[in-house]
Structures are given as C-alpha cells and as structure tokens.
Amino acid sequence: MNTWNIIVEGFNKAEVTKHESIFSLGNGAMGMRANFEEDYTGDTLQGSYIGGVYYPDKTRVGWWKNGYPEYFAKVLNAPSWIGLHIKIDGELLDLNTCLEVKNFRRQLNMKEGWYERRFTATLPNGVEIAVKVVRLLSLRYDEIGALRYEISPLNADTSIEIESYLDSGIKNNDANWDELFWNTLEISSENNCATILAETKKTAFKVQTFMENHLFIEGKELNISEKENRKENYIGLQYEVTVKQNQTFRIEKYGGYTPLTKSKTLSKVRDAQALTFEGLLEMQKEDWAAIWETSDIVIEGDEKAQQGIRFNIFQLNQTYQGKYAHLNIGPKGFTGEKYGGSTYWDTEAYCLPFYMATKGAEVARNLLLYRYKQLPQAIENAQKLGFTGGAALYPMVTMNGEECHNEWEITFEEIHRNGAIAFAIYNYTRYTGDESYLKEYGMEVLIAIARFWAQRVNFSEEKKQYVILGVTGPNEYENNVNNNFYTNYLASWCLSYAATMALKYKSEKQWVTIKELKEWSDIVEHMYLPYSEKYDVYLQQDGFLDKDLKPVSAIPTGERPLNQHWSWDRILRSPYIKQADTLQGFYFFEERFTKEQLQKHYEFYEPFTVHESSLSPCVHSVLASALGKTEEAYALYLRTARLDLDDYNKEVHEGLHITSMAGTWLSIVEGFAGMRVKNGALTFTPRLPKQWKRLSFKVIFRGEVKEVII
Ligand code: BGC
C-alpha cells in the first residue's frame, strides 16, 4: 500500500461517483469533485464549489411551522472550467460508450497535492488512444487551477477536435425548485482565453470563471487559432489537430474563479500562464511540503492506518486553510452538495483542535471570530423563537449567521450546538493560554448563550429540579426527548462557566446582573440529570430504559446502516444510537468524571451505538484509549480514518466526511498519544495499538512547535 498516494485501478462504471468524491481537489478557497474533463454519459455527480458562495434556496416542506427559516443556504455548484469535448476522428470520447477501457488508473498524490488519471480506450470507431491527465488547484494562487490533458493515438494517425469550454448553465442536484442559481452576465474571449461573468441569484455574488488553453504536439507548442462556440451560458474554444500514431497531443488548461473585473481576471490568467504548468506544480509541491512539515503524523508498522490519517489530514487542508475569516469548514468541504450550509457544530466540537495544533492559534481564533461576528443573527434567531434579553441561539446550519436548516426536530430542538460553541471558547483558552479572545469577544458570546439556556430550562414542580424538554441530542435517532443528559449537562456547564468568567473579568465590564447570576447558579445547582440506580449510569434521556434494549450485535446482518434499511419510526423507537451522545459529554468533560464512571458509561452505551454519523467512532475511540481498551480503540480508529476510503457508511458518492476527519486526528493525538492540556502544559499518556512500532507528530503549542515521538 502506498501511504502517500491513493491509487485505484480498473474502470468500474458503478464506482465513478464514489471516486469522484475520493479524488476531489481543493485549496481552501475552491474545490471540485474528480469529474472527468471529457464527456461522460454515465452516472456522475458534477461538482465545483467556491468557498463562501452560496444560494438561499427557498424552503420546501410539507407542513410549514412558525419559526422555520425561509431558506436553506446551499453550497453552490459553480460554473465549470475543466470541461473538454473531445472528438477522435469525428467520434466523441465518452468512457461510457467506448468499446473497451483498459489500464484505467486514478492517483491522488497527497504529498504533492495533485491528481492524475490515465486510461487506454477504444472508441466505437475502433481508434485506440492513451490518455493521461494531471490536475491541481494551486495553494499559492488560490484562484487558479490547471490541468494537463495528453492524448496519444495508438493504432492510427488521427484527427483530434477539442472544444475547451466554460459552462455557467449548471444546476445543483439538490435544488429545491429545480432552478438555475446563476445568471450569466457577460461572456468574452480573446487569444485562447475566455471568461464568463456570472452572478448568483438573490445573493449577487459576482464571479468571473476563466480559462486559457495551450496546445502542444510532442512537447512543441502549436500556434493555432481557435474557433468560438458561444451560447447563452457557455463558451467553447475549438481546435483541430492531426496527430500521428504514437505521438502525444497535449492541452494545458488554466482556469478558476475571481471576483475581479474582466481585465484584471485576464491579467491573472496571464500570470498563471507565465507560471507554466510545471511551475505551478513545483510550487504546489513546496507548499504541500510546508503543510506536511507541521501536520504529518507518521505511524510505523501499519500502512492502512498511515494512509488513512494522511488522507484525512490532506482533505482537511484542502478544505480550510484559515486564510479568510468568512470561510469555515463544511461537513462535505468541496466534495459534494449534501449538508448544504457550510457551518455546523462540527467546527467547534471536532475541527478546532486540529487546526489549533497544526496551524496555530491565529487560525483557531479566526474560527471563533466567525461565530462572534454572527452573534447578532444568533440573537435574532433566538428572538424569532420567543427568547428575550440578548439570548442567542446559534444556527444548526449556516452560511451567513442565519439558520438555514428546516427540519423542526433539528432547527428547534438540536440546541446542544450552542453549548459546543461555548466549549470551543473554553478549549481555545485552555490550549493557547490566550485570554484576550475571551475578554475582547468571547465573553459576549458566552453570556448570550448562557442567557438562552437560562430561559430554555424550566423548573419542574414535580422533580423540584430544572429540566430541558423537547430536544434532540447529538443522537439524531431520537427526537423530541426530555432531559437529554448531554444537553442538560452542557447547559449547566455553560451557565457555570459564563458566571465564573463574568466574575473573573468583572473589572472589564459588568457582564451580568446579580439577579441573573443568582438564577444561573440556582439552575446549575438544581439541574436534573436522568440517572439509573440499577446500572449506575446517566441515561441518555428520560425513558431510555423503557426501550427494547438489545445490543447492536442483535441486528440481523444486512440491515445496517439502519438509515438505509429501517423506517424512520422504527429507528426512533429503537435503542440504537446514531453517534456519541452521553459519551460526547464524557469526552468534553472527562476531568469531571472518574475513570470508573467513564468505564461504566462506555460499556453501557457502546453496545447500542451504530456509529451512523461519521462523527461518532472518533469520540468512542478516544474514550476507549483512555480506558486502556486499545484494540477496541484501534478498530474504531480504522473506522473513522478509513470511513470514506473503505466506504463504511455506503454514502461516499455524495461527498467526503470532512469534519469527522478532524475526529480521526483526535483519535490519534488525544486517543493513542493521550495528549491533554493540564495546568497550562501538555501531558501524554501513550497507548499504541500493538502493530504500531512508532508514532510521531508535531503540535504547535503556545507558539512553539513540539515534536512528539512515541
Ligand atoms: C450529524 C450531525 C452533524 C451533521 C453534519 C449529521 O449526520 O448527526 O451531528 O452535525 O451530520 O456533519
């Protein structure tokens, strides 16, 4: 197994969409699925995406409920610049219709940041050609991508007609009303270059999509002029060449997106051309080398695990570079449409530690500032639901601060996301030692979140305790439950942390009234947490023990993943847990519980957990490591690290699970290496799986790069 490369050989039409996800490219500012450049009439999911460019798709639900957001901001499929219509002796190249496809091979070079595809194909007219394509999205010039497409006729001299195009008439697969999301404003072309200026409907993002073509035979650049094929949302530049048997024709195409005017865009294109494909490739290697310098994890003795973690680190860096404050980490990054809006609680609960330790405190601070800037919308969101006095409810899914998810059980009920945002502020401060963020920005967020919890609880006369009713915990296989342990615990922690910080920084500002502080401390003291005497564990929610408590091992084979086999109501009634829920609380607040408590809870909940959210196995893996259950931790690690590569949840064709990849990093660094921050210092409790001979990685801690070797 090649641990720096993902290599897949053989052409299987049924796996095209899956590999389009796995071989996706991104540079933190834009990204694309590994769609073929040439035509393909088989099953494909076309996808090119630009960071921060979205479309508010009007909500479509069966039954409208007050408080629903009017739209779901969708990650937008952007105009495509990679396309090439290729005719070989008059026959369209389309791998779906070729008589034979041999030597098909895809390679993702993660060390150097490029993607290659090769094949030999016999077209219906009997002409056999060999093709090799290399593609990259530049890290250094993040508006620019480049591809080099080579064709060699193998059994005859041939004529090649090639139309290199830009297309802004693209759709989102998940569009609610089957509309086009872009208006094409202007199309231009000159000297092998073309641009399309398009604007998103409603949000009015203006984007110039551009391309420039260079043609070569046997390495010698051709001086041929193009013919133009211009349509409403499309521009193609056509070329025709004759290529002798075994000679190689090549087209180099530069393309990408800028928010600039046409003339500035064209000068960008010229820059790219001056850099040359080879030049861009060299820079790409240098820039990826710099990323790997601080972020690589080296596992000796286990190639599968090694390849898995590199794939995860590679994808996290393709998704987010921390350069722009308005960007965040979407659950599918630039690899698919699902999960429309970009920011989920995933960022705070899973991704922050990875970026904090491999890119440094500034980048982590940017992630926190993203939420700070959206505080006004979070307050407005809470107001819409009837909360007052500056209480904030952050959205479950957002692009611009507004809620854009529209299933009531999530929008209104999955409120634990608010707690993860507070926890991230605590986590950042604990790790970096930097209190300035808290004082300047974080306090406002904390107080607003605490105000939400103080209003969301109610006092139960029956229990003489505070309860939180009608919620969905992290386990989305339960809805509208009362007293979800994780939510109640987190709410109480938030109130206590906000109060403590308000007192600590009281000389800066009077953050809260005495009355509020009293209320908060009463809630903290009297928060109800469902508990079972019999099992000596906290219960995931009220009534959990009434379920038919058969472990996951009792589910007949072939019925998993449950969400693809069982009706929703059967899932809701079952004891099966989609993802770490009570155990998510034990993960966040480990130091507040004893080892024995952790063990009891882990052993109680793991047998019911189906891990059908990608965010689940990593948390269980960290906890299993802490309990010395290293083999179990290892099995869970492989499941998180190779979730997409091995397609455990049978859904990789929709895109990669980017945010859970940060969880993979956690299962190594916090799990096997046992890294924790205690009293301002890093501590380690290593427990390596038996096949691992050596583990090493680096973390940036308080301005210094520390190397850890186990
Ligand atoms: C999970 C959520 C998560 C979302 C995006 C869902 O399947 O249940 O916890 O935020 O995916 O990753």
XYZ file of C-alpha atoms and ligand atoms in Angstrom:
722
model
C 0.000 0.000 0.000
C 1.252 3.450 -0.912
C 0.890 5.659 2.148
C 1.335 8.997 0.346
C -0.945 8.162 -2.561
C -4.451 6.912 -3.095
C -4.403 4.713 -6.160
C -7.388 2.973 -7.694
C -7.079 0.805 -10.772
C -9.702 -0.511 -13.157
C -12.724 1.191 -14.698
C -15.988 0.385 -12.978
C -18.952 2.493 -14.058
C -20.741 1.804 -10.785
C -17.905 3.402 -8.850
C -17.442 6.595 -10.804
C -19.376 8.830 -8.388
C -17.659 7.262 -5.379
C -14.237 8.000 -6.820
C -15.303 11.469 -7.886
C -15.594 12.149 -4.142
C -12.427 10.401 -3.027
C -10.215 12.099 -5.612
C -11.642 15.580 -5.022
C -9.293 18.535 -5.028
C -9.466 21.756 -3.019
C -7.228 24.611 -1.971
C -9.174 26.161 0.889
C -10.797 28.706 -1.430
C -12.346 26.458 -4.058
C -12.652 22.807 -4.827
C -14.032 20.227 -7.185
C -15.054 16.635 -7.434
C -12.931 14.415 -9.623
C -15.275 14.697 -12.613
C -13.875 13.695 -15.960
C -12.774 16.560 -18.200
C -14.152 14.826 -21.305
C -17.838 13.979 -21.829
C -19.301 11.197 -19.759
C -22.861 9.982 -20.203
C -22.694 7.504 -17.326
C -23.646 8.170 -13.721
C -21.799 11.216 -12.364
C -22.265 13.990 -9.806
C -20.851 17.171 -11.266
C -19.423 19.495 -8.644
C -17.226 22.592 -8.489
C -17.515 24.849 -5.479
C -16.264 28.281 -4.431
C -15.738 28.947 -0.718
C -18.371 31.264 0.768
C -20.503 31.471 -2.394
C -23.986 30.229 -1.625
C -27.569 30.403 -2.718
C -30.581 30.766 -0.425
C -32.873 28.099 -1.800
C -36.462 28.672 -0.792
C -37.522 26.187 1.842
C -39.715 23.382 0.619
C -41.504 21.468 3.348
C -44.772 19.626 3.513
C -46.104 21.466 6.542
C -44.824 24.913 7.454
C -44.058 25.575 11.124
C -43.649 29.018 12.675
C -40.000 29.800 13.144
C -38.791 27.843 10.138
C -36.140 29.666 8.189
C -37.372 30.805 4.810
C -34.452 29.319 3.012
C -31.689 26.779 3.166
C -28.398 28.331 2.090
C -26.922 25.866 -0.340
C -23.293 25.273 -1.150
C -23.454 26.282 -4.743
C -22.364 24.252 -7.704
C -20.173 26.760 -9.534
C -19.569 27.226 -13.259
C -17.291 24.558 -14.580
C -13.929 25.363 -16.142
C -12.370 21.918 -16.611
C -14.545 20.682 -19.479
C -13.225 19.395 -22.808
C -15.403 17.955 -25.571
C -13.029 15.685 -27.453
C -13.652 14.031 -30.816
C -11.278 11.436 -32.151
C -11.698 11.009 -35.900
C -15.137 12.507 -35.511
C -16.201 10.234 -32.612
C -16.952 11.750 -29.197
C -14.737 10.455 -26.412
C -17.050 9.132 -23.699
C -15.853 6.318 -21.460
C -19.447 5.177 -21.091
C -19.684 4.275 -24.778
C -16.135 3.141 -25.522
C -15.717 -0.415 -26.801
C -13.009 -1.041 -24.267
C -11.360 0.840 -21.418
C -8.047 -0.553 -20.172
C -5.319 0.493 -17.750
C -7.691 2.901 -16.038
C -5.930 4.321 -13.015
C -6.546 7.222 -10.675
C -3.871 8.560 -8.363
C -4.101 11.241 -5.713
C -0.664 12.379 -4.661
C -1.264 13.741 -1.191
C 2.357 14.622 -0.558
C 2.488 16.987 -3.513
C -1.152 17.953 -3.994
C -2.119 16.728 -7.471
C -4.445 14.230 -9.097
C -3.721 12.055 -12.118
C -5.942 9.848 -14.275
C -4.808 7.528 -17.057
C -6.538 5.106 -19.364
C -6.396 3.448 -22.735
C -9.703 3.446 -24.600
C -11.011 2.025 -27.840
C -13.694 4.274 -29.251
C -16.692 2.901 -31.174
C -14.884 3.830 -34.413
C -12.048 1.482 -33.475
C -9.448 4.138 -32.738
C -7.411 3.345 -29.666
C -5.976 6.172 -27.603
C -3.951 6.504 -24.426
C -4.852 9.404 -22.151
C -3.089 10.903 -19.155
C -4.448 13.881 -17.221
C -2.877 15.736 -14.304
C -4.837 18.369 -12.411
C -4.185 20.659 -9.465
C -5.702 23.576 -7.620
C -2.928 25.922 -6.628
C -2.418 26.564 -2.939
C -0.305 29.609 -3.605
C -2.649 31.304 -6.080
C -5.940 30.213 -4.750
C -7.988 31.472 -7.716
C -6.055 29.279 -10.111
C -6.272 25.668 -11.159
C -4.520 23.900 -14.003
C -4.794 20.672 -15.915
C -2.639 18.924 -18.474
C -4.520 16.536 -20.756
C -2.455 14.274 -23.033
C -3.786 12.065 -25.834
C -1.718 9.575 -27.832
C -3.382 7.697 -30.719
C -2.122 4.116 -30.551
C -3.306 2.419 -33.746
C -3.547 5.118 -36.425
C -2.890 8.730 -37.268
C -5.980 10.628 -36.121
C -7.640 13.954 -36.202
C -8.462 15.389 -32.791
C -11.125 18.037 -32.417
C -11.153 19.565 -28.996
C -13.541 22.117 -27.564
C -12.341 23.560 -24.293
C -15.216 25.262 -22.527
C -16.672 27.181 -19.610
C -20.229 26.441 -18.608
C -22.338 28.554 -16.277
C -25.589 26.771 -17.049
C -25.050 24.348 -14.193
C -27.502 23.173 -11.584
C -27.401 21.898 -8.061
C -28.552 18.317 -7.801
C -30.315 19.225 -4.566
C -32.090 22.371 -5.842
C -35.492 22.576 -4.146
C -37.286 24.041 -7.148
C -35.087 22.806 -9.969
C -33.931 26.352 -10.721
C -30.653 27.650 -12.081
C -28.841 29.558 -9.343
C -26.635 31.672 -11.643
C -27.382 34.481 -14.081
C -24.831 34.794 -16.835
C -23.979 38.476 -17.326
C -21.160 38.587 -19.839
C -19.137 36.213 -21.982
C -15.869 37.153 -23.595
C -12.997 35.536 -25.423
C -9.682 36.539 -26.953
C -6.425 34.736 -27.793
C -7.194 31.296 -26.372
C -8.695 32.858 -23.245
C -12.321 33.138 -22.259
C -14.295 34.404 -19.307
C -17.866 34.145 -18.138
C -19.104 36.694 -15.672
C -21.968 35.175 -13.721
C -23.893 36.332 -10.700
C -25.698 34.245 -8.149
C -29.389 34.932 -7.956
C -30.562 36.609 -4.704
C -27.097 36.741 -3.065
C -25.499 38.571 -6.031
C -22.027 37.067 -5.730
C -20.258 38.069 -8.955
C -17.720 35.560 -10.196
C -15.540 35.537 -13.309
C -14.873 31.991 -14.385
C -11.902 31.922 -16.692
C -9.791 29.658 -18.836
C -6.766 29.789 -21.043
C -5.615 26.999 -23.357
C -2.217 25.990 -24.709
C -1.772 23.155 -27.206
C 1.289 21.063 -27.891
C 2.316 18.130 -30.078
C 5.338 16.176 -28.880
C 6.065 18.959 -26.384
C 6.162 21.681 -29.025
C 3.616 24.457 -28.563
C 1.260 24.933 -31.505
C 0.395 28.295 -32.818
C -3.191 27.712 -33.870
C -6.154 29.940 -33.562
C -9.389 28.937 -32.029
C -12.943 28.944 -33.317
C -15.574 30.119 -30.922
C -18.773 28.380 -29.919
C -20.806 30.791 -27.837
C -24.192 30.005 -26.304
C -26.348 31.528 -23.596
C -24.406 30.163 -20.609
C -21.447 28.712 -22.370
C -18.313 29.466 -24.273
C -16.230 26.864 -26.072
C -12.934 27.383 -27.877
C -12.452 24.825 -30.654
C -9.226 23.467 -32.068
C -8.463 20.787 -34.619
C -5.140 18.984 -34.981
C -3.842 15.892 -36.729
C -1.775 13.651 -34.525
C 0.352 10.818 -35.821
C 0.207 7.334 -34.332
C 2.144 7.211 -31.034
C 2.693 10.954 -30.951
C 1.359 12.851 -27.968
C -1.016 15.753 -28.206
C -1.453 17.820 -25.089
C -3.672 20.651 -23.986
C -2.796 22.664 -20.900
C -5.718 24.485 -19.486
C -5.600 27.082 -16.734
C -8.809 28.114 -15.104
C -10.582 29.122 -11.962
C -12.587 31.913 -10.431
C -12.009 35.502 -9.443
C -14.278 38.196 -8.061
C -12.368 40.660 -10.290
C -13.200 42.633 -13.440
C -12.581 41.034 -16.805
C -9.290 42.825 -17.455
C -7.940 42.003 -14.000
C -9.072 38.417 -14.422
C -7.298 38.206 -17.755
C -4.104 39.508 -16.214
C -4.433 36.789 -13.549
C -4.719 34.283 -16.368
C -1.564 35.695 -17.936
C 0.170 35.316 -14.580
C -0.879 31.705 -14.447
C 0.349 31.127 -17.946
C 3.680 32.790 -17.128
C 3.965 30.408 -14.191
C 3.501 27.412 -16.539
C 2.003 24.097 -15.586
C 5.368 22.770 -14.440
C 5.969 25.948 -12.434
C 2.607 25.669 -10.685
C 3.304 22.017 -9.965
C 6.675 22.847 -8.411
C 5.086 25.480 -6.160
C 2.373 23.045 -5.238
C 4.989 20.552 -4.069
C 6.728 23.208 -1.984
C 3.501 24.421 -0.411
C 2.304 20.942 0.453
C 5.742 20.125 1.875
C 5.345 23.101 4.215
C 1.908 21.868 5.329
C 3.141 18.339 5.952
C 6.105 19.687 7.904
C 3.851 20.579 10.840
C 0.843 18.402 10.236
C 2.038 14.949 9.192
C 1.509 12.023 11.514
C 3.893 9.140 10.983
C 2.780 5.677 12.011
C 5.333 2.924 11.594
C 4.190 -0.655 11.252
C 0.672 -0.095 9.915
C 0.223 1.110 6.349
C -3.569 1.126 6.359
C -3.663 3.369 9.402
C -0.896 5.543 7.961
C -2.624 6.064 4.638
C -5.905 6.722 6.437
C -4.613 9.542 8.602
C -2.737 11.167 5.708
C -5.912 11.130 3.612
C -7.741 12.851 6.472
C -5.065 15.487 7.046
C -4.847 16.104 3.299
C -8.585 16.643 2.964
C -8.774 18.934 5.997
C -6.103 21.120 4.440
C -7.835 21.065 1.065
C -10.977 22.323 2.779
C -9.747 25.047 5.063
C -6.513 26.976 5.171
C -7.508 29.607 7.728
C -6.674 32.436 5.306
C -10.127 34.025 5.154
C -12.284 34.997 8.109
C -15.588 34.448 6.284
C -14.856 30.810 5.474
C -15.484 27.790 7.624
C -15.374 24.013 7.381
C -18.380 22.423 5.730
C -19.124 18.793 6.606
C -18.554 17.863 2.970
C -15.996 20.558 2.224
C -15.687 20.966 -1.543
C -16.613 17.379 -2.331
C -20.398 17.321 -2.611
C -23.642 19.190 -2.148
C -25.159 17.364 0.795
C -25.278 19.290 4.074
C -25.861 22.451 2.030
C -24.943 25.137 4.517
C -21.367 25.310 5.468
C -21.028 25.597 9.226
C -22.259 23.074 11.774
C -21.323 22.402 15.392
C -18.766 20.055 13.828
C -16.364 23.002 13.582
C -16.290 23.741 17.293
C -16.714 20.220 18.598
C -14.350 18.393 16.244
C -12.292 20.606 13.961
C -10.965 23.349 16.207
C -8.292 21.231 17.972
C -6.805 20.032 14.664
C -6.420 23.494 13.167
C -5.281 24.942 16.505
C -2.488 22.394 16.845
C -1.373 22.208 13.209
C -1.904 25.775 12.006
C -1.660 27.716 15.235
C -3.712 29.949 17.498
C -4.423 32.639 14.882
C -6.307 30.249 12.649
C -8.215 28.841 15.621
C -9.069 32.373 16.697
C -10.432 33.066 13.217
C -12.780 30.135 13.612
C -14.018 31.571 16.904
C -14.336 35.068 15.444
C -16.534 33.663 12.710
C -19.167 32.933 15.364
C -18.550 36.183 17.213
C -19.354 38.095 14.031
C -22.582 36.150 13.709
C -23.758 36.889 17.249
C -26.353 39.484 16.126
C -28.012 36.907 13.863
C -27.909 34.308 16.661
C -29.711 36.765 18.944
C -32.245 37.466 16.206
C -32.706 33.748 15.678
C -33.470 33.284 19.382
C -35.880 36.239 19.279
C -37.829 34.613 16.468
C -38.354 31.648 18.750
C -39.503 33.835 21.630
C -36.326 34.305 23.683
C -35.510 37.745 25.011
C -32.898 39.907 26.700
C -30.000 39.175 24.334
C -30.284 35.379 24.495
C -28.587 33.778 21.488
C -29.317 30.552 19.704
C -26.709 29.834 17.071
C -27.997 28.083 13.968
C -27.569 24.374 13.403
C -26.520 25.064 9.838
C -25.408 28.356 8.440
C -23.566 30.229 5.756
C -24.023 33.804 6.921
C -25.200 33.539 10.518
C -28.839 32.838 9.761
C -30.368 29.456 10.406
C -30.970 27.621 7.189
C -31.919 24.155 8.328
C -35.592 23.373 8.211
C -36.491 20.178 9.975
C -38.204 21.137 13.212
C -36.555 18.364 15.195
C -33.172 19.811 14.327
C -33.725 23.538 13.853
C -35.741 23.993 17.042
C -34.538 21.071 19.087
C -30.907 20.271 18.402
C -29.901 23.134 20.621
C -26.822 21.460 22.064
C -24.892 23.190 19.240
C -25.000 26.344 21.358
C -23.016 24.566 24.056
C -20.307 23.379 21.671
C -19.644 26.994 20.707
C -19.123 27.915 24.357
C -16.990 24.833 24.879
C -14.754 25.847 21.957
C -14.045 29.188 23.629
C -13.033 27.323 26.778
C -10.982 24.819 24.766
C -9.152 27.570 22.872
C -8.333 29.442 26.052
C -7.189 26.271 27.812
C -4.926 25.246 24.928
C -3.457 28.578 23.883
C -3.365 30.321 27.250
C -4.607 33.387 25.339
C -7.293 35.095 27.404
C -7.502 38.119 25.148
C -10.041 36.468 22.857
C -12.299 35.759 25.788
C -12.066 39.286 27.130
C -12.455 41.045 23.797
C -15.025 38.849 22.093
C -15.742 35.518 23.757
C -17.475 36.926 26.831
C -20.252 38.438 24.757
C -20.874 35.113 23.070
C -20.776 33.185 26.360
C -23.184 35.493 28.116
C -25.660 35.437 25.233
C -25.523 31.639 25.128
C -25.957 31.412 28.910
C -28.998 33.693 28.664
C -30.508 31.266 26.185
C -30.052 28.283 28.493
C -31.403 30.176 31.475
C -34.640 30.714 29.518
C -34.750 27.321 27.828
C -34.851 25.363 31.114
C -37.989 25.198 33.209
C -38.470 24.340 36.827
C -40.322 21.099 37.328
C -42.519 21.272 40.422
C -42.742 17.522 40.282
C -38.994 16.951 40.360
C -38.046 20.161 42.183
C -35.288 20.458 39.627
C -34.686 22.232 36.344
C -35.468 20.259 33.207
C -34.976 20.800 29.473
C -37.872 19.439 27.469
C -38.343 18.700 23.805
C -34.818 18.408 22.491
C -32.768 16.357 20.072
C -29.369 15.390 21.389
C -26.367 14.647 19.172
C -28.003 11.264 18.567
C -30.418 12.220 15.819
C -32.031 8.781 16.023
C -34.138 10.242 18.842
C -36.244 13.365 18.516
C -38.229 15.496 20.906
C -36.900 13.815 24.023
C -36.939 15.232 27.518
C -33.794 15.759 29.544
C -31.130 14.608 27.179
C -28.204 14.101 29.566
C -25.675 15.706 27.227
C -27.786 18.805 26.620
C -28.695 19.278 30.292
C -25.109 18.776 31.417
C -23.717 21.113 28.773
C -26.297 23.791 29.561
C -25.413 23.650 33.218
C -21.697 23.790 32.419
C -22.230 26.796 30.118
C -24.083 28.676 32.836
C -21.423 27.928 35.377
C -18.525 28.809 33.032
C -20.172 32.045 31.885
C -20.837 33.054 35.504
C -17.280 32.263 36.599
C -15.817 34.234 33.693
C -18.198 37.146 34.290
C -16.829 37.372 37.834
C -13.227 36.877 36.728
C -13.439 39.719 34.224
C -15.766 41.940 36.200
C -13.264 44.785 36.286
C -13.519 44.973 32.454
C -17.287 45.245 32.416
C -20.397 44.345 34.333
C -21.372 41.453 32.124
C -24.437 40.275 34.024
C -26.740 41.417 36.797
C -26.586 39.938 40.305
C -30.107 38.656 39.748
C -29.011 36.765 36.659
C -26.019 35.297 38.446
C -28.279 34.034 41.215
C -30.680 32.489 38.729
C -27.861 30.826 36.852
C -26.303 29.363 39.957
C -29.686 28.031 41.075
C -30.070 26.261 37.739
C -26.557 24.839 37.934
C -27.215 23.521 41.438
C -30.577 22.039 40.583
C -30.206 20.757 37.061
C -31.893 17.414 36.572
C -29.782 14.654 35.014
C -31.598 11.385 34.284
C -29.880 8.553 36.092
C -30.342 4.812 36.560
C -29.637 3.353 40.016
C -29.734 -0.109 38.529
C -26.967 0.457 36.004
C -25.317 3.336 37.850
C -25.210 5.392 34.662
C -26.683 8.651 33.479
C -29.432 7.977 30.995
C -29.276 9.427 27.541
C -32.757 10.856 28.136
C -35.891 10.232 30.182
C -37.325 6.818 29.468
C -34.277 5.327 27.780
C -34.611 2.135 29.839
C -38.135 1.517 28.506
C -36.659 0.635 25.141
C -36.129 -2.880 23.891
C -32.505 -2.897 24.980
C -30.981 -5.348 22.542
C -27.413 -4.587 21.552
C -26.351 -3.695 18.021
C -24.919 -7.200 17.670
C -28.526 -8.492 17.662
C -29.416 -6.583 14.485
C -29.556 -9.083 11.605
C -26.720 -8.717 9.147
C -27.740 -6.881 6.029
C -29.921 -4.404 7.965
C -27.200 -1.841 8.504
C -26.763 1.039 8.075
C -30.174 1.297 9.730
C -30.962 4.564 7.998
C -30.869 2.769 4.650
C -32.916 -0.252 5.790
C -35.371 0.659 8.545
C -38.325 3.008 8.579
C -37.725 6.213 10.474
C -40.281 5.410 13.177
C -38.636 2.076 13.852
C -35.296 3.826 14.256
C -36.803 6.374 16.651
C -38.287 3.672 18.873
C -35.137 1.575 18.894
C -32.340 1.900 21.459
C -29.800 2.444 18.690
C -27.628 5.485 18.945
C -26.501 7.211 15.791
C -23.467 8.881 17.347
C -21.757 9.621 20.636
C -24.307 11.408 22.788
C -23.956 10.791 26.538
C -20.378 9.828 25.722
C -19.848 13.137 23.912
C -20.359 14.702 27.335
C -17.824 12.360 28.879
C -15.405 13.302 26.124
C -15.777 17.067 26.640
C -15.776 16.932 30.408
C -13.519 13.982 31.096
C -11.895 15.563 34.144
C -15.267 15.952 35.853
C -15.858 12.189 35.973
C -13.927 9.297 37.441
C -12.350 6.571 35.328
C -14.826 4.150 36.797
C -17.755 6.306 35.721
C -16.286 6.607 32.252
C -15.874 2.850 32.013
C -19.444 2.174 33.115
C -20.875 4.652 30.641
C -18.691 3.489 27.790
C -19.611 -0.129 28.408
C -23.282 0.734 28.678
C -23.578 2.883 25.547
C -21.067 1.445 23.082
C -23.132 -1.758 22.528
C -26.125 0.369 21.402
C -24.158 2.692 19.154
C -24.386 2.142 15.409
C -21.934 4.935 14.512
C -24.025 6.004 11.538
C -22.742 9.529 11.883
C -19.157 9.956 10.796
C -18.639 11.997 13.964
C -19.121 9.017 16.219
C -16.312 6.431 16.090
C -13.606 9.015 16.775
C -15.103 10.006 20.123
C -15.570 6.391 21.147
C -12.003 5.710 20.031
C -10.554 8.464 22.229
C -12.559 7.178 25.205
C -11.617 3.552 24.557
C -7.967 4.612 24.552
C -8.411 6.429 27.833
C -9.815 3.213 29.271
C -6.878 1.170 28.022
C -9.147 -0.685 25.552
C -6.552 -0.194 22.874
C -7.692 -2.879 20.451
C -11.222 -1.522 20.519
C -9.877 1.995 20.107
C -7.914 0.767 17.116
C -10.944 -0.830 15.425
C -12.855 2.418 15.918
C -9.864 4.397 14.656
C -9.781 2.459 11.384
C -13.465 3.066 11.002
C -13.009 6.821 11.310
C -9.726 7.080 9.391
C -10.877 4.914 6.502
C -14.583 5.755 6.633
C -14.512 7.215 3.127
C -11.677 5.190 1.646
C -13.437 1.966 2.624
C -16.960 3.463 2.371
C -18.225 2.070 5.682
C -21.492 4.005 5.600
C -22.145 3.389 1.889
C -22.562 7.033 1.049
C -19.180 8.278 -0.105
C -20.594 9.007 -3.578
C -22.349 12.014 -2.004
C -19.055 13.515 -0.881
C -16.421 13.050 1.803
C -16.968 13.398 5.550
C -14.558 16.248 6.050
C -15.388 17.367 9.573
C -15.112 13.895 11.024
C -11.596 13.726 9.590
C -10.567 16.102 12.345
C -12.000 13.491 14.694
C -9.590 10.968 13.223
C -6.757 13.261 14.203
C -8.240 13.431 17.720
C -8.314 9.663 17.988
C -4.577 9.548 17.405
C -3.421 12.642 19.258
C -5.846 12.545 22.200
C -6.501 8.826 21.945
C -3.365 6.799 21.279
C -0.939 9.530 22.352
C -3.271 10.600 25.163
C -2.494 14.305 24.799
C -4.232 16.613 27.269
C -3.652 20.142 28.479
C -3.287 20.275 32.220
C -2.381 23.397 34.131
C -1.089 25.089 31.023
C 1.146 22.207 29.925
C 0.810 19.310 27.536
C 0.684 15.856 29.060
C 0.724 12.497 27.280
C -0.472 9.036 28.216
C 0.549 6.903 25.241
C -1.083 3.558 24.480
C -0.250 2.427 20.988
C -2.023 -0.382 19.140
C 0.235 -3.413 19.162
C 1.069 -3.298 15.464
C 2.303 0.297 15.692
C 6.066 0.364 16.170
C 6.365 4.104 16.416
C 4.107 7.130 16.279
C 5.328 10.666 15.729
C 3.678 14.015 15.052
C 4.026 17.702 15.748
C 1.763 20.139 17.508
C 2.006 23.896 17.754
C 1.580 24.728 21.409
C 1.739 28.270 22.723
C 3.889 29.485 19.844
C 6.300 26.554 19.764
C 6.342 23.512 17.536
C 6.653 20.418 19.716
C 7.607 17.092 18.259
C 6.099 14.042 19.874
C 7.700 10.636 19.358
C 6.244 7.533 20.921
C -24.800 14.505 12.389
C -24.620 15.876 12.989
C -23.646 16.653 12.157
C -24.059 16.652 10.695
C -23.005 17.290 9.806
C -25.246 14.636 10.950
O -25.374 13.383 10.366
O -25.770 13.773 13.093
O -24.137 15.775 14.302
O -23.540 17.951 12.623
O -24.237 15.342 10.242
O -21.802 16.596 9.896
